[in-house]
XYZ file of C-alpha atoms in Angstrom:
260
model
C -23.191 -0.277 -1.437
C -20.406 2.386 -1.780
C -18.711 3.611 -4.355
C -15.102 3.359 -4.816
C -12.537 5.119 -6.991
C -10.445 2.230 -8.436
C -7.956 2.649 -11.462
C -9.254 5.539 -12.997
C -13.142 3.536 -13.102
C -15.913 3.722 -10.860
C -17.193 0.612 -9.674
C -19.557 -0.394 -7.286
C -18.276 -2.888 -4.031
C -20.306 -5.518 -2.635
C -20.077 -6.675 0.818
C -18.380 -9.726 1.761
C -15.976 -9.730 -1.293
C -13.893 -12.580 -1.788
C -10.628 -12.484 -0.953
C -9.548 -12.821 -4.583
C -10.920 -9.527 -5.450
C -8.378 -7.840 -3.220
C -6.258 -9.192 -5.669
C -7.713 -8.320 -9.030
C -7.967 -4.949 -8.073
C -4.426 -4.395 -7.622
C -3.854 -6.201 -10.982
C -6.208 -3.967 -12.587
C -5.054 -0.932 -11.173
C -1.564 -1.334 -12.460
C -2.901 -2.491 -15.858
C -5.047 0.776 -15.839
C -1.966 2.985 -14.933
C 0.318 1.421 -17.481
C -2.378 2.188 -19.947
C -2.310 5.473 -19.066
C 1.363 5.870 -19.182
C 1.669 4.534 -22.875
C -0.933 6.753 -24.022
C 0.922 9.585 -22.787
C 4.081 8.489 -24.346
C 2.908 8.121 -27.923
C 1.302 11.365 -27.715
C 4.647 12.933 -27.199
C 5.668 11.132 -30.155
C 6.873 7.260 -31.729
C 7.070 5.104 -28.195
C 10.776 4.249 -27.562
C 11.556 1.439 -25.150
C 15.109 2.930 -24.468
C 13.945 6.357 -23.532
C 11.618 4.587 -20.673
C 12.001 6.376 -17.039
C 13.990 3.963 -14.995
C 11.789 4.812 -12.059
C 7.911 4.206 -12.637
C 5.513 6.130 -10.590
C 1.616 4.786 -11.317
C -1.236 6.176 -10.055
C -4.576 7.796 -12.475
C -4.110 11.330 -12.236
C -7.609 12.510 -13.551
C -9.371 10.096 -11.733
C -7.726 10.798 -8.205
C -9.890 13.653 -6.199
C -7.967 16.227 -4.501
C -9.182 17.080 -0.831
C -9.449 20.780 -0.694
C -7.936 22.630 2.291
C -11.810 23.391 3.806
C -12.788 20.064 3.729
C -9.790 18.362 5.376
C -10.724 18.230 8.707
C -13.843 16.028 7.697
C -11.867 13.819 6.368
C -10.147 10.838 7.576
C -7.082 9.377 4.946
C -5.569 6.127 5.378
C -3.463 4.024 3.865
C -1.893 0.301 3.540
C 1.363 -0.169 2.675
C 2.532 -3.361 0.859
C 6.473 -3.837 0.868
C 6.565 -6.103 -2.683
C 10.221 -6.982 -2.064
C 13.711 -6.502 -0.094
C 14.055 -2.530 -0.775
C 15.485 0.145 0.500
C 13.286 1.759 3.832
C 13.652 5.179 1.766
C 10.707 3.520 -0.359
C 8.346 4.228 2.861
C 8.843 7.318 2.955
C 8.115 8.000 -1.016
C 5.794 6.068 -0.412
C 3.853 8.437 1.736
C 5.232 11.690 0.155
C 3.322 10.302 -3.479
C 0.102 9.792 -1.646
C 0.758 13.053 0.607
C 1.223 14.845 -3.182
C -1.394 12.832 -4.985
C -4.198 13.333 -2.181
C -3.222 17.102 -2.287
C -2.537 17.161 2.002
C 0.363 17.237 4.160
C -0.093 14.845 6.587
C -1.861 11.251 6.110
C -4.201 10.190 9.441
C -2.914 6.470 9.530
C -0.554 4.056 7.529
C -0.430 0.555 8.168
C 2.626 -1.444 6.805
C 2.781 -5.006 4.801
C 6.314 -6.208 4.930
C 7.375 -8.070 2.065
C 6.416 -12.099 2.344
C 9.614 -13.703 3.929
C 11.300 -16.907 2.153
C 9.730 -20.429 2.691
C 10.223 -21.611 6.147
C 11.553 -17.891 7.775
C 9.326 -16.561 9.840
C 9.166 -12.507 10.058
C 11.260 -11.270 12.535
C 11.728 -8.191 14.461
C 14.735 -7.308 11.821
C 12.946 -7.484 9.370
C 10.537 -4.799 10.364
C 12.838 -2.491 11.596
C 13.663 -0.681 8.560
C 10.688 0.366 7.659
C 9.288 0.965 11.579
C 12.071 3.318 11.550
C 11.231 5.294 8.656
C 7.662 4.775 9.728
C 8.963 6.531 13.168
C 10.667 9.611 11.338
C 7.729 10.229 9.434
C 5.260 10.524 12.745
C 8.041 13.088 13.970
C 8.003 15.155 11.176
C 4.454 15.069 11.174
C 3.921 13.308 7.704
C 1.968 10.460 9.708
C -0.361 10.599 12.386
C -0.765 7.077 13.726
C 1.009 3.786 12.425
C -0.281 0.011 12.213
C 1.344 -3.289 11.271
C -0.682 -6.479 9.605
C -0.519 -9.941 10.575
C 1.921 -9.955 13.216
C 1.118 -12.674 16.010
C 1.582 -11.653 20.008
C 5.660 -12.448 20.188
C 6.284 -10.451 17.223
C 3.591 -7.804 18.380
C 5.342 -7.513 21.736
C 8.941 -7.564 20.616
C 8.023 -4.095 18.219
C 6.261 -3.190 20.861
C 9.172 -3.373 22.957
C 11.605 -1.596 20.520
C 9.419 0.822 18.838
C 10.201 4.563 19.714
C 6.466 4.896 18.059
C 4.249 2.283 19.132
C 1.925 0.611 16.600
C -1.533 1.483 17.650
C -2.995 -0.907 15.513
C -2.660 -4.687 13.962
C -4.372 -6.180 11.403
C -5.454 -9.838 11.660
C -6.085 -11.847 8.638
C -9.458 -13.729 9.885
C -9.143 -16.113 6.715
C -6.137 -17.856 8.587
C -7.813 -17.211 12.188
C -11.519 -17.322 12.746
C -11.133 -15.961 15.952
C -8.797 -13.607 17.343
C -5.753 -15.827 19.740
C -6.730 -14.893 22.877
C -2.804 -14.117 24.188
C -2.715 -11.375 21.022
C -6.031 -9.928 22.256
C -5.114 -9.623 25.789
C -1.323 -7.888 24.863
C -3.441 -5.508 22.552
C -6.048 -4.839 25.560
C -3.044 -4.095 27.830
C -1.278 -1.352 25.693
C -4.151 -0.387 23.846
C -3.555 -1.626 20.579
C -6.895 -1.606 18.087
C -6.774 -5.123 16.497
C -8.674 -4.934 13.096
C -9.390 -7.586 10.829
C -8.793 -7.750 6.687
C -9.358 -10.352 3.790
C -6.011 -9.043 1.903
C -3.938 -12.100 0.259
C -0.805 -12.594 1.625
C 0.756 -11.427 -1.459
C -1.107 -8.481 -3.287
C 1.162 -8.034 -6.532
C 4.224 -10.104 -6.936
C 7.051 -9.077 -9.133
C 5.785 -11.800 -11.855
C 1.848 -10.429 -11.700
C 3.672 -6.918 -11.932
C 5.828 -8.057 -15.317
C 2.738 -9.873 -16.997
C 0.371 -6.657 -16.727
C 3.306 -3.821 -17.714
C 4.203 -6.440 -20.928
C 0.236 -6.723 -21.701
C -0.292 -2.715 -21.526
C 3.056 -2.078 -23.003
C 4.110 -4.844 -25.327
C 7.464 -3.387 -26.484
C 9.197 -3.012 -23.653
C 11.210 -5.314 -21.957
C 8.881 -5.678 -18.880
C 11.559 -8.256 -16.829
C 13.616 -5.354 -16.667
C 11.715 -3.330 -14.126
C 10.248 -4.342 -10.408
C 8.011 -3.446 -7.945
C 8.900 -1.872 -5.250
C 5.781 -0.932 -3.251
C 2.210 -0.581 -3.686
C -0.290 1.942 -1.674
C -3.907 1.591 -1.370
C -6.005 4.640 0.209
C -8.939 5.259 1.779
C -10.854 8.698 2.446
C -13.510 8.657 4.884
C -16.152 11.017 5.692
C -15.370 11.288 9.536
C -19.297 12.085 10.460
C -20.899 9.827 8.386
C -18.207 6.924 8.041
C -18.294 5.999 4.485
C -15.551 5.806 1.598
C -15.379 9.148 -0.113
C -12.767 7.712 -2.217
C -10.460 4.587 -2.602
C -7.127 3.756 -4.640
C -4.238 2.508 -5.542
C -0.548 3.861 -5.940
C 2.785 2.212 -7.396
C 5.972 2.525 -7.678
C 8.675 0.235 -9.777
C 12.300 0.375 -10.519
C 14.421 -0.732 -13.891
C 17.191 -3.326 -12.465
C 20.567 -2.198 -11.422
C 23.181 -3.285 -13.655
């Protein structure tokens, strides 16, 4: 077993977790940052609800380990992406900067993307990718990025960013709970153009905006949590290149208060 940094706690990970622990990490992650965050505010004095950033940025800041400059090129750091909602693409790219800042290093190896769940009945389309590809595809030019994935994307829409991309993906993610085996037209594309398909147990919706509300009102009952929303969250990965275990594992977010 491995150990994995996860919301400030170290816990141990079993193999073959179910797919609802994916889940309850996320949820305790945020609950664990929240924490956190009101702690700090009613050291600085009586906790006003009014005087609340309208911009949250939640990650565990002693808990997260720094990779030092020497030990860099032994690592590998990755990182998912989940898109919570229809946002603006600039969230990518902050996105990446927070881990880039949090991680202490200037470039992340790989970042796979999660767009936001579509509406009942619309499948995902190439449009709705494109925003974020494209900010995805500045990133890799100004050398924030190294490599980028997507997740769940069958063979048409595979092909068609394919197709489009400036950057090609050089990964997918296939969500074997849905798929027991990988369709062989998606694994003959990904042959062709040399695409790694990868597989992950992720639910198809890691923190909603409601899941998000319910665990800021329980950390910080006087606020008025319906005001704020997700907009992304980031889990990383550091690897030890020559031996190929987890170094460290966690979780980033980042919400917004509601426009007027």
């Amino acid at each position: 077993m491995k150990k994995e940094q996860f919301g400030g706690k170290p816990l141990r990970k079993k193999m073959n977790q179910e797919r609802s622990t994916t889940k309850e990490k996320g949820r305790l992650c945020v609950n664990t940052c929240f924490w956190e965050l009101r702690a700090a505010t009613v050291q600085s004095g009586p906790f006003r609800p009014q005087e609340f950033p309208d911009v949250l940025e939640c990650t565990v800041s002693h808990a997260v380990e720094k990779i030092s400059p020497d030990e860099r090129d032994e690592m590998k750091v990755s990182a998912k992406l989940f898109m919570v909602g229809s946002n603006s693409s600039s969230s990518t790219k902050n996105a990446v900067d927070m881990a880039c800042s949090v991680l202490g290093v200037a470039q992340l190896d790989s970042v796979i993307i999660a767009s936001p769940p579509t509406e009942d009945g619309v499948n995902l389309s190439l449009e709705h990718l494109q925003p974020y590809w494209e900010e995805l595809q500045n990133l890799v030019q100004n050398k924030k990025i190294v490599a980028i994935g997507t997740s769940d994307l069958d063979k048409t829409q595979l092909e068609q960013l394919y197709q489009w991309a400036k950057v090609k993906p050089n990964s997918n993610q296939v969500n074997l709970a849905s798929c027991c085996v990988m369709p062989p037209d998606l694994t003959a594309f990904a042959k062709q153009f040399d695409i790694q398909l990868l597989t992950h147990n992720d639910p198809k919706e890691l923190l909603s905006e409601a899941s998000f509300q319910e665990a800021l009102r329980e950390s910080i009952p006087d606020i008025p949590a319906h005001e704020w929303v997700p907009l992304w969250l980031l889990r990383y990965s550091v690897i030890v290149k020559s031996r190929g275990i987890i170094k460290s594992k966690g979780y980033i977010l980042q919400a917004k208060r509601r426009g007027p």
